[in-house]
Tab-separated table of C-alpha atoms in Angstrom:
chain	number	residue	atom	x	y	z
A	1	UNK	CA	135.409	83.394	92.874
A	2	UNK	CA	132.681	80.721	92.910
A	3	UNK	CA	134.686	78.735	95.431
A	4	UNK	CA	135.044	81.816	97.633
A	5	UNK	CA	131.305	82.484	97.501
A	6	UNK	CA	130.599	78.868	98.329
A	7	UNK	CA	132.910	79.099	101.322
A	8	UNK	CA	131.149	82.201	102.607
A	9	UNK	CA	127.843	80.430	102.120
A	10	UNK	CA	128.601	77.328	104.169
A	11	UNK	CA	130.164	79.482	106.903
A	12	UNK	CA	127.269	81.942	107.211
A	13	UNK	CA	126.000	82.131	110.774
A	14	UNK	CA	122.557	82.554	112.283
A	15	UNK	CA	122.687	85.857	114.255
A	16	UNK	CA	122.117	85.135	117.950
A	17	UNK	CA	119.890	88.192	118.343
A	18	UNK	CA	117.536	86.840	115.633
A	19	UNK	CA	117.507	83.279	116.824
A	20	UNK	CA	113.960	83.148	118.203
A	21	UNK	CA	112.200	84.611	115.170
A	22	UNK	CA	109.453	82.571	113.504
A	23	UNK	CA	105.927	82.606	112.118
A	24	UNK	CA	103.006	81.957	114.527
A	25	UNK	CA	102.395	78.587	112.891
A	26	UNK	CA	106.051	77.652	113.536
A	27	UNK	CA	106.327	78.555	117.220
A	28	UNK	CA	106.310	76.498	120.406
A	29	UNK	CA	104.636	77.353	123.739
A	30	UNK	CA	106.640	78.150	126.893
A	31	UNK	CA	105.120	76.035	129.690
A	32	UNK	CA	107.973	74.092	131.365
A	33	UNK	CA	109.423	75.027	134.778
A	34	UNK	CA	112.690	73.983	136.439
A	35	UNK	CA	111.218	70.853	138.054
A	36	UNK	CA	109.749	69.615	134.794
A	37	UNK	CA	112.958	70.343	132.875
A	38	UNK	CA	115.065	68.514	135.462
A	39	UNK	CA	112.636	65.596	135.359
A	40	UNK	CA	112.945	65.437	131.567
A	41	UNK	CA	116.752	65.478	131.930
A	42	UNK	CA	116.801	62.740	134.572
A	43	UNK	CA	114.234	60.856	132.523
A	44	UNK	CA	116.572	60.943	129.543
A	45	UNK	CA	119.703	59.952	131.459
A	46	UNK	CA	118.493	57.237	133.826
A	47	UNK	CA	116.928	54.290	132.114
A	48	UNK	CA	118.618	52.100	129.558
A	49	UNK	CA	121.995	52.656	131.223
A	50	UNK	CA	120.866	50.975	134.437
A	51	UNK	CA	118.139	48.633	133.288
A	52	UNK	CA	119.592	47.460	129.963
A	53	UNK	CA	123.210	48.396	129.157
A	54	UNK	CA	124.746	48.017	132.634
A	55	UNK	CA	124.107	44.280	132.595
A	56	UNK	CA	125.172	43.836	128.972
A	57	UNK	CA	128.479	45.714	129.433
A	58	UNK	CA	129.245	44.004	132.754
A	59	UNK	CA	128.627	40.577	131.252
A	60	UNK	CA	130.613	40.809	128.042
A	61	UNK	CA	132.831	43.895	128.039
A	62	UNK	CA	134.002	45.234	131.415
A	63	UNK	CA	132.934	42.948	134.268
A	64	UNK	CA	132.666	44.732	137.637
A	65	UNK	CA	134.669	47.565	136.036
A	66	UNK	CA	131.410	48.663	134.407
A	67	UNK	CA	131.479	51.114	137.311
A	68	UNK	CA	134.685	52.602	135.869
A	69	UNK	CA	133.056	52.669	132.428
A	70	UNK	CA	130.276	54.879	133.766
A	71	UNK	CA	132.737	57.142	135.591
A	72	UNK	CA	134.856	57.654	132.454
A	73	UNK	CA	131.765	58.419	130.406
A	74	UNK	CA	130.541	60.704	133.195
A	75	UNK	CA	133.720	62.811	133.210
A	76	UNK	CA	133.475	63.430	129.469
A	77	UNK	CA	129.779	64.112	129.775
A	78	UNK	CA	130.229	66.571	132.653
A	79	UNK	CA	132.784	68.621	130.708
A	80	UNK	CA	130.333	68.862	127.833
A	81	UNK	CA	127.398	69.512	130.184
A	82	UNK	CA	128.989	72.770	131.367
A	83	UNK	CA	129.313	73.842	127.727
A	84	UNK	CA	125.691	72.962	127.007
A	85	UNK	CA	124.629	74.864	130.121
A	86	UNK	CA	126.355	78.043	128.924
A	87	UNK	CA	124.665	77.873	125.529
A	88	UNK	CA	121.279	76.878	126.965
A	89	UNK	CA	121.238	80.017	129.111
A	90	UNK	CA	122.374	82.202	126.228
A	91	UNK	CA	120.333	80.818	123.306
A	92	UNK	CA	116.887	79.744	124.624
A	93	UNK	CA	115.762	78.129	121.375
A	94	UNK	CA	114.799	74.639	120.272
A	95	UNK	CA	117.556	72.698	118.532
A	96	UNK	CA	120.309	72.342	121.161
A	97	UNK	CA	123.697	71.476	119.590
A	98	UNK	CA	122.369	72.137	116.073
A	99	UNK	CA	121.364	75.685	117.003
A	100	UNK	CA	124.594	76.367	118.901
A	101	UNK	CA	126.730	75.124	116.012
A	102	UNK	CA	124.738	77.146	113.468
A	103	UNK	CA	125.093	80.362	115.491
A	104	UNK	CA	128.821	80.036	116.229
A	105	UNK	CA	130.515	77.813	113.635
A	106	UNK	CA	128.335	78.405	110.595
A	107	UNK	CA	125.624	76.787	108.497
A	108	UNK	CA	127.512	73.698	107.334
A	109	UNK	CA	128.576	72.878	110.896
A	110	UNK	CA	124.993	73.399	112.042
A	111	UNK	CA	123.688	71.170	109.267
A	112	UNK	CA	126.281	68.508	110.037
A	113	UNK	CA	125.357	68.279	113.701
A	114	UNK	CA	121.611	68.582	113.087
A	115	UNK	CA	121.587	65.868	110.431
A	116	UNK	CA	123.732	63.748	112.718
A	117	UNK	CA	121.322	64.134	115.662
A	118	UNK	CA	118.321	63.157	113.559
A	119	UNK	CA	119.805	59.671	113.223
A	120	UNK	CA	121.367	59.407	116.677
A	121	UNK	CA	118.325	60.431	118.708
A	122	UNK	CA	116.006	58.273	116.621
A	123	UNK	CA	118.307	55.283	117.145
A	124	UNK	CA	118.407	55.937	120.896
A	125	UNK	CA	114.618	55.797	121.048
A	126	UNK	CA	114.827	52.412	119.327
A	127	UNK	CA	117.566	51.118	121.664
A	128	UNK	CA	115.540	52.036	124.711
A	129	UNK	CA	112.431	50.394	123.291
A	130	UNK	CA	114.410	47.173	122.779
A	131	UNK	CA	115.638	47.398	126.375
A	132	UNK	CA	112.104	47.685	127.691
A	133	UNK	CA	111.060	44.762	125.522
A	134	UNK	CA	113.630	42.524	127.239
A	135	UNK	CA	112.186	43.284	130.662
A	136	UNK	CA	108.667	42.821	129.308
A	137	UNK	CA	109.588	39.302	128.163
A	138	UNK	CA	111.137	38.527	131.560
A	139	UNK	CA	107.979	39.690	133.330
A	140	UNK	CA	105.649	37.658	131.148
A	141	UNK	CA	107.780	34.519	131.519
A	142	UNK	CA	107.700	34.846	135.311
A	143	UNK	CA	103.897	35.002	135.090
A	144	UNK	CA	103.751	31.887	132.946
A	145	UNK	CA	102.745	33.721	129.782
A	146	UNK	CA	104.378	32.491	126.586
A	147	UNK	CA	104.137	34.757	123.557
A	148	UNK	CA	104.839	33.600	119.991
A	149	UNK	CA	108.589	33.452	119.424
A	150	UNK	CA	108.403	35.409	116.167
A	151	UNK	CA	107.376	38.629	117.961
A	152	UNK	CA	109.963	38.532	120.757
A	153	UNK	CA	112.998	40.037	119.025
A	154	UNK	CA	114.738	41.208	115.884
A	155	UNK	CA	116.200	38.735	113.374
A	156	UNK	CA	119.472	37.305	114.682
A	157	UNK	CA	118.614	37.692	118.380
A	158	UNK	CA	117.279	34.162	118.771
A	159	UNK	CA	115.931	31.222	116.844
A	160	UNK	CA	112.565	31.909	115.283
A	161	UNK	CA	112.545	35.616	116.104
A	162	UNK	CA	111.416	37.910	113.299
A	163	UNK	CA	110.423	41.239	114.882
A	164	UNK	CA	110.423	42.957	118.287
A	165	UNK	CA	106.743	43.831	118.192
A	166	UNK	CA	106.480	45.242	121.708
A	167	UNK	CA	109.381	47.639	121.060
A	168	UNK	CA	107.677	48.904	117.909
A	169	UNK	CA	104.405	49.525	119.782
A	170	UNK	CA	106.280	51.506	122.457
A	171	UNK	CA	107.850	53.800	119.840
A	172	UNK	CA	104.463	54.568	118.333
A	173	UNK	CA	102.920	55.121	121.781
A	174	UNK	CA	105.646	57.631	122.675
A	175	UNK	CA	104.992	59.523	119.455
A	176	UNK	CA	101.291	59.649	120.303
A	177	UNK	CA	102.087	60.955	123.794
A	178	UNK	CA	104.192	63.787	122.385
A	179	UNK	CA	101.454	64.841	119.977
A	180	UNK	CA	99.127	65.563	122.923
A	181	UNK	CA	101.015	68.787	123.716
A	182	UNK	CA	104.142	69.508	125.762
A	183	UNK	CA	102.288	70.498	128.940
A	184	UNK	CA	100.335	67.255	129.256
A	185	UNK	CA	103.264	65.150	128.085
A	186	UNK	CA	105.638	66.803	130.606
A	187	UNK	CA	103.223	66.102	133.453
A	188	UNK	CA	103.211	62.424	132.541
A	189	UNK	CA	107.008	62.449	132.254
A	190	UNK	CA	107.478	64.042	135.691
A	191	UNK	CA	105.251	61.512	137.459
A	192	UNK	CA	106.917	58.553	135.766
A	193	UNK	CA	110.429	59.890	136.496
A	194	UNK	CA	109.591	60.090	140.205
A	195	UNK	CA	108.387	56.473	140.130
A	196	UNK	CA	111.533	55.438	138.260
A	197	UNK	CA	113.888	57.080	140.752
A	198	UNK	CA	112.028	55.397	143.614
A	199	UNK	CA	112.495	52.008	141.928
A	200	UNK	CA	116.229	52.664	141.470
A	201	UNK	CA	116.569	53.683	145.118
A	202	UNK	CA	114.714	50.525	146.144
A	203	UNK	CA	117.109	48.433	144.044
A	204	UNK	CA	120.140	50.102	145.628
A	205	UNK	CA	118.953	49.887	149.245
A	206	UNK	CA	117.736	46.274	149.168
A	207	UNK	CA	120.513	45.077	146.877
A	208	UNK	CA	123.160	46.531	149.202
A	209	UNK	CA	122.326	43.857	151.796
A	210	UNK	CA	122.903	41.048	149.282
A	211	UNK	CA	126.324	42.086	148.003
A	212	UNK	CA	129.042	39.408	147.989
A	213	UNK	CA	132.384	41.187	147.690
A	214	UNK	CA	133.888	38.049	146.104
A	215	UNK	CA	131.944	38.959	142.965
A	216	UNK	CA	134.170	42.020	142.538
A	217	UNK	CA	137.220	39.797	141.964
A	218	UNK	CA	138.633	40.098	139.365
A	219	UNK	CA	137.549	43.719	139.036
A	220	UNK	CA	139.063	44.109	135.535
A	221	UNK	CA	138.480	40.673	133.938
A	222	UNK	CA	138.743	42.192	130.453
A	223	UNK	CA	141.598	44.549	131.345
A	224	UNK	CA	141.623	48.336	131.476
A	225	UNK	CA	140.760	48.423	127.777
A	226	UNK	CA	137.510	46.611	128.563
A	227	UNK	CA	136.482	49.434	130.880
A	228	UNK	CA	137.244	52.025	128.185
A	229	UNK	CA	135.371	50.037	125.546
A	230	UNK	CA	132.474	49.797	127.977
A	231	UNK	CA	132.595	53.581	128.455
A	232	UNK	CA	132.162	54.119	124.731
A	233	UNK	CA	129.149	51.803	124.783
A	234	UNK	CA	127.399	53.222	127.881
A	235	UNK	CA	128.164	56.813	126.979
A	236	UNK	CA	124.713	57.434	125.577
A	237	UNK	CA	123.332	56.593	129.035
A	238	UNK	CA	124.861	59.755	130.533
A	239	UNK	CA	123.866	62.478	128.091
A	240	UNK	CA	120.096	62.819	128.231
A	241	UNK	CA	120.485	66.463	129.242
A	242	UNK	CA	121.444	67.425	125.692
A	243	UNK	CA	118.119	66.135	124.381
A	244	UNK	CA	116.375	67.968	127.212
A	245	UNK	CA	118.082	71.200	126.148
A	246	UNK	CA	116.217	71.012	122.829
A	247	UNK	CA	113.117	72.005	124.839
A	248	UNK	CA	114.594	75.420	125.715
A	249	UNK	CA	111.981	77.181	123.599
A	250	UNK	CA	109.262	75.506	125.681
A	251	UNK	CA	110.718	76.631	129.021
A	252	UNK	CA	109.104	79.490	130.967
A	253	UNK	CA	112.474	80.987	131.911
A	254	UNK	CA	115.036	79.154	129.821
A	255	UNK	CA	117.961	81.483	130.520
A	256	UNK	CA	117.760	80.789	134.260
A	257	UNK	CA	116.311	77.290	134.364
A	258	UNK	CA	118.019	75.415	131.523
A	259	UNK	CA	121.602	75.605	132.900
A	260	UNK	CA	120.401	74.488	136.345
A	261	UNK	CA	118.334	71.636	134.921
A	262	UNK	CA	121.322	70.341	132.916
A	263	UNK	CA	123.670	70.288	135.916
A	264	UNK	CA	121.066	68.948	138.363
A	265	UNK	CA	119.953	66.113	136.107
A	266	UNK	CA	123.499	64.900	135.382
A	267	UNK	CA	124.571	65.074	139.049
A	268	UNK	CA	121.530	63.135	140.279
A	269	UNK	CA	121.906	60.514	137.579
A	270	UNK	CA	125.634	59.849	138.057
A	271	UNK	CA	125.215	59.231	141.795
A	272	UNK	CA	122.465	56.699	141.106
A	273	UNK	CA	124.468	55.039	138.305
A	274	UNK	CA	127.535	54.468	140.476
A	275	UNK	CA	125.530	52.998	143.356
A	276	UNK	CA	123.461	50.793	141.040
A	277	UNK	CA	126.544	49.366	139.298
A	278	UNK	CA	128.097	48.493	142.668
A	279	UNK	CA	124.936	46.622	143.643
A	280	UNK	CA	124.510	44.784	140.334
A	281	UNK	CA	128.041	43.417	140.092
A	282	UNK	CA	128.160	42.740	143.832
A	283	UNK	CA	124.973	40.666	143.887
A	284	UNK	CA	125.860	38.381	140.984
A	285	UNK	CA	129.052	37.311	139.244
A	286	UNK	CA	129.482	39.262	136.035
A	287	UNK	CA	129.546	36.037	133.961
A	288	UNK	CA	126.026	35.188	135.148
A	289	UNK	CA	124.401	38.595	134.681
A	290	UNK	CA	121.638	38.559	132.077
A	291	UNK	CA	122.533	41.114	129.360
A	292	UNK	CA	118.861	41.937	128.708
A	293	UNK	CA	117.346	42.082	132.216
A	294	UNK	CA	120.334	42.327	134.552
A	295	UNK	CA	118.762	43.582	137.770
A	296	UNK	CA	115.697	41.344	137.606
A	297	UNK	CA	117.814	38.201	137.213
A	298	UNK	CA	120.280	39.396	139.864
A	299	UNK	CA	117.519	39.720	142.446
A	300	UNK	CA	116.037	36.420	141.343
A	301	UNK	CA	119.427	34.775	141.921
A	302	UNK	CA	119.368	35.747	145.615
A	303	UNK	CA	115.834	34.505	146.160
A	304	UNK	CA	113.990	37.804	145.674
A	305	UNK	CA	111.874	36.791	142.699
A	306	UNK	CA	108.923	38.934	143.750
A	307	UNK	CA	111.115	42.014	143.835
A	308	UNK	CA	112.553	41.000	140.470
A	309	UNK	CA	109.078	41.333	138.974
A	310	UNK	CA	108.660	44.753	140.582
A	311	UNK	CA	111.973	45.841	139.086
A	312	UNK	CA	110.855	44.628	135.676
A	313	UNK	CA	107.680	46.706	135.964
A	314	UNK	CA	109.732	49.715	137.124
A	315	UNK	CA	112.129	49.263	134.230
A	316	UNK	CA	109.324	49.138	131.685
A	317	UNK	CA	107.736	52.296	133.087
A	318	UNK	CA	111.024	54.098	133.754
A	319	UNK	CA	112.795	53.478	130.479
A	320	UNK	CA	109.736	54.904	128.741
A	321	UNK	CA	110.868	58.325	130.001
A	322	UNK	CA	114.123	57.967	128.072
A	323	UNK	CA	112.150	57.353	124.917
A	324	UNK	CA	110.098	60.447	125.684
A	325	UNK	CA	113.156	62.677	126.194
A	326	UNK	CA	115.010	61.625	123.054
A	327	UNK	CA	111.973	61.575	120.799
A	328	UNK	CA	111.271	65.082	122.101
A	329	UNK	CA	114.871	65.945	121.217
A	330	UNK	CA	114.866	64.642	117.650
A	331	UNK	CA	111.521	66.245	116.815
A	332	UNK	CA	112.708	69.647	118.112
A	333	UNK	CA	115.975	69.436	116.155
A	334	UNK	CA	114.053	68.523	112.998
A	335	UNK	CA	111.563	71.326	113.702
A	336	UNK	CA	114.379	73.863	114.125
A	337	UNK	CA	116.188	72.808	110.949
A	338	UNK	CA	112.942	73.087	109.003
A	339	UNK	CA	112.067	76.484	110.475
A	340	UNK	CA	115.536	77.694	109.461
A	341	UNK	CA	114.866	76.505	105.898
A	342	UNK	CA	117.527	73.768	105.868
A	343	UNK	CA	114.704	71.276	105.459
A	344	UNK	CA	111.246	72.024	103.988
A	345	UNK	CA	109.115	74.353	106.141
A	346	UNK	CA	106.313	71.794	105.851
A	347	UNK	CA	107.974	69.893	108.698
A	348	UNK	CA	108.002	72.978	110.963
A	349	UNK	CA	104.223	73.348	110.903
A	350	UNK	CA	102.837	72.986	114.437
A	351	UNK	CA	99.406	71.858	115.585
A	352	UNK	CA	97.034	74.874	115.762
A	353	UNK	CA	95.983	74.250	119.378
A	354	UNK	CA	98.612	71.953	120.889
A	355	UNK	CA	101.550	73.881	119.350
A	356	UNK	CA	103.757	70.830	118.802
A	357	UNK	CA	105.329	69.601	115.510
A	358	UNK	CA	102.936	66.689	114.932
A	359	UNK	CA	104.189	65.833	111.445
A	360	UNK	CA	107.805	65.167	112.373
A	361	UNK	CA	106.748	63.429	115.583
A	362	UNK	CA	104.853	60.729	113.701
A	363	UNK	CA	107.643	60.340	111.139
A	364	UNK	CA	110.188	59.801	113.924
A	365	UNK	CA	107.808	57.433	115.705
A	366	UNK	CA	107.519	55.201	112.652
A	367	UNK	CA	111.279	55.335	111.874
A	368	UNK	CA	112.295	54.427	115.437
A	369	UNK	CA	109.706	51.636	115.456
A	370	UNK	CA	111.271	50.085	112.349
A	371	UNK	CA	114.781	50.242	113.844
A	372	UNK	CA	113.567	48.782	117.155
A	373	UNK	CA	111.688	46.013	115.428
A	374	UNK	CA	114.418	44.755	113.126
A	375	UNK	CA	117.880	45.617	114.595
A	376	UNK	CA	119.596	43.871	117.574
A	377	UNK	CA	120.206	46.151	120.582
A	378	UNK	CA	124.020	46.057	120.225
A	379	UNK	CA	124.037	47.352	116.648
A	380	UNK	CA	121.456	50.005	117.396
A	381	UNK	CA	123.319	51.191	120.544
A	382	UNK	CA	126.641	51.616	118.762
A	383	UNK	CA	124.883	53.569	116.031
A	384	UNK	CA	123.923	56.223	118.585
A	385	UNK	CA	127.260	56.950	120.210
A	386	UNK	CA	129.504	58.291	117.464
A	387	UNK	CA	127.138	61.098	116.538
A	388	UNK	CA	126.533	62.240	120.081
A	389	UNK	CA	130.253	62.284	120.807
A	390	UNK	CA	130.828	64.460	117.747
A	391	UNK	CA	127.985	66.746	118.848
A	392	UNK	CA	129.776	67.183	122.162
A	393	UNK	CA	132.976	68.069	120.301
A	394	UNK	CA	131.147	70.753	118.296
A	395	UNK	CA	129.461	72.302	121.352
A	396	UNK	CA	132.682	72.362	123.407
A	397	UNK	CA	134.632	73.978	120.569
A	398	UNK	CA	131.800	76.469	120.001
A	399	UNK	CA	131.996	77.631	123.636
A	400	UNK	CA	135.701	78.369	123.271
A	401	UNK	CA	135.215	80.157	119.936
A	402	UNK	CA	132.329	82.316	121.160
A	403	UNK	CA	134.193	83.299	124.348
A	404	UNK	CA	136.977	84.714	122.158
A	405	UNK	CA	134.700	86.202	119.504
A	406	UNK	CA	132.091	87.785	121.815
A	407	UNK	CA	133.421	87.758	125.377
A	408	UNK	CA	130.942	90.421	126.550
A	409	UNK	CA	127.833	88.616	125.297
A	410	UNK	CA	125.362	88.217	128.234
A	411	UNK	CA	125.577	84.727	129.733
A	412	UNK	CA	123.303	83.569	132.566
A	413	UNK	CA	125.709	80.651	133.162
A	414	UNK	CA	129.412	80.558	132.363
A	415	UNK	CA	131.228	77.284	131.779
A	416	UNK	CA	134.068	77.169	134.349
A	417	UNK	CA	137.695	76.828	133.330
A	418	UNK	CA	137.390	77.895	129.683
A	419	UNK	CA	139.175	76.786	127.536
A	420	UNK	CA	140.405	73.839	129.652
A	421	UNK	CA	137.082	72.261	130.699
A	422	UNK	CA	135.593	72.346	127.169
A	423	UNK	CA	138.928	71.011	125.882
A	424	UNK	CA	138.587	68.041	128.257
A	425	UNK	CA	135.168	67.381	126.741
A	426	UNK	CA	136.687	67.462	123.245
A	427	UNK	CA	139.589	65.137	124.106
A	428	UNK	CA	137.476	62.608	126.006
A	429	UNK	CA	134.819	62.528	123.295
A	430	UNK	CA	137.348	61.999	120.488
A	431	UNK	CA	139.116	59.371	122.581
A	432	UNK	CA	135.919	57.403	123.217
A	433	UNK	CA	135.108	57.496	119.507
A	434	UNK	CA	138.251	55.455	118.792
A	435	UNK	CA	136.797	52.524	120.747
A	436	UNK	CA	133.792	52.162	118.453
A	437	UNK	CA	133.673	49.408	115.837
A	438	UNK	CA	134.496	50.123	112.199
A	439	UNK	CA	130.945	49.122	111.228
A	440	UNK	CA	129.692	52.044	113.311
A	441	UNK	CA	131.992	54.404	111.445
A	442	UNK	CA	130.824	53.014	108.106
A	443	UNK	CA	127.130	53.554	108.918
A	444	UNK	CA	127.877	57.059	110.170
A	445	UNK	CA	129.860	58.012	107.057
A	446	UNK	CA	127.094	56.732	104.782
A	447	UNK	CA	124.549	58.837	106.693
A	448	UNK	CA	126.876	61.853	106.534
A	449	UNK	CA	127.338	61.530	102.766
A	450	UNK	CA	123.578	61.362	102.288
A	451	UNK	CA	123.291	64.513	104.389
A	452	UNK	CA	125.914	66.375	102.369
A	453	UNK	CA	124.080	65.561	99.136
A	454	UNK	CA	120.837	66.920	100.586
A	455	UNK	CA	122.581	70.019	101.941
A	456	UNK	CA	124.202	71.075	98.667
A	457	UNK	CA	121.212	70.012	96.545
A	458	UNK	CA	118.575	71.740	98.689
A	459	UNK	CA	119.538	73.329	102.010
A	460	UNK	CA	122.400	75.519	100.744
A	461	UNK	CA	120.004	77.375	98.403
A	462	UNK	CA	116.800	77.192	100.463
A	463	UNK	CA	117.926	78.154	103.962
A	464	UNK	CA	116.496	81.372	105.423
A	465	UNK	CA	119.964	82.932	105.384
A	466	UNK	CA	120.361	82.138	101.679
A	467	UNK	CA	116.921	83.472	100.692
A	468	UNK	CA	117.115	86.586	102.829
A	469	UNK	CA	114.443	85.487	105.302
A	470	UNK	CA	116.785	85.744	108.298
A	471	UNK	CA	115.428	88.252	110.735
A	472	UNK	CA	111.902	87.908	109.414
A	473	UNK	CA	109.212	85.377	110.002
A	474	UNK	CA	109.405	82.510	107.542
A	475	UNK	CA	106.737	82.420	104.874
A	476	UNK	CA	103.471	80.632	105.633
A	477	UNK	CA	103.121	77.321	103.895
């Protein structure tokens, strides 16, 4: 009997019709329009993929076939994007995949994906900060400025390096920006995204005239498997829309705007990714591409050093938007889990005038700063991918389940080709997971076990559904 009750407990679902309930001190403000949401999505997708990972994957994993790596990752991402779009239009609440899993597959599934995203999104912020730091070092060197070696990178990334200080400062700055309030922060994000897209377009247009087609041969120097391995690595560069969807509760008209913003941001980003990869591997042989500042060194190699510096500046400014999007994502997931009682309500407390979760924002800022300061970019990047791929699996399955369970539920956007399109997202995501290193699996399993201990020791008994607070505003704390 106890086992049966436990089973019912972990499978209890958050009713969709009650999903926006909350106390005044645990509510967010709806201020974002379609343009701002799309900008946040593009800001989360375009950044590290072009300015940091494209060069690293081309140099050591896929060669010119890095283009294929992005296309493979894009197909899997697009299948999942349609699933996210359906949920975003139907459940306009902070939390994204965590909230969708909780409402459709039950509390344990929701906890699993939420706990997973806390680590993944935080690690992504750190990866991006490290990527910016590489371009910052390139820019300073070109200006004749030599910083102390100890502050230029994490241990193991070079002789004498002890900490990536600039990356840590960027993480803390992003946290500060988010504590100013979503309206002001989104304005900053929109302006910077426009500047970033202009830099990418400049790279593509000018770089096109310096392509040497001989650099494309051999196109698959590491074989087809190298392209697939590269896809698993660059995958996190094509899913910023899922972090953007965590801002649904801060959208003026989430049911109409969120699905459009998800599709628009992914479409814009994939076009720019494909063109940028063609330019990068066409300008410079893949063996000579700098893994840390690929485009800057590529332009320098063809005698455009001045433009290389401009690209470095654009990369520093542009990649900052990725940090913004994913730190926004992790804080909103944490906020949602706390408001639902799975974590202490203390974390769900928002600022009285700015209406943002300041407490969790600073905690995430410090955590991401520590990861960025002391882990190499490769280890941090692999840490992000397995969790996001599993989140995609959960969301795609949830779309199929909910279509069968509640086919008449109002949906402002319907994922096409159900169940086949979501199934493609599931298969591709599981397939890409198999290309990740065993160390990545080990770290993920350790994090998952820690999460399960916390769930059964605290969350299972304290959640709003367990205490009978579902459908009512959570208690003030």
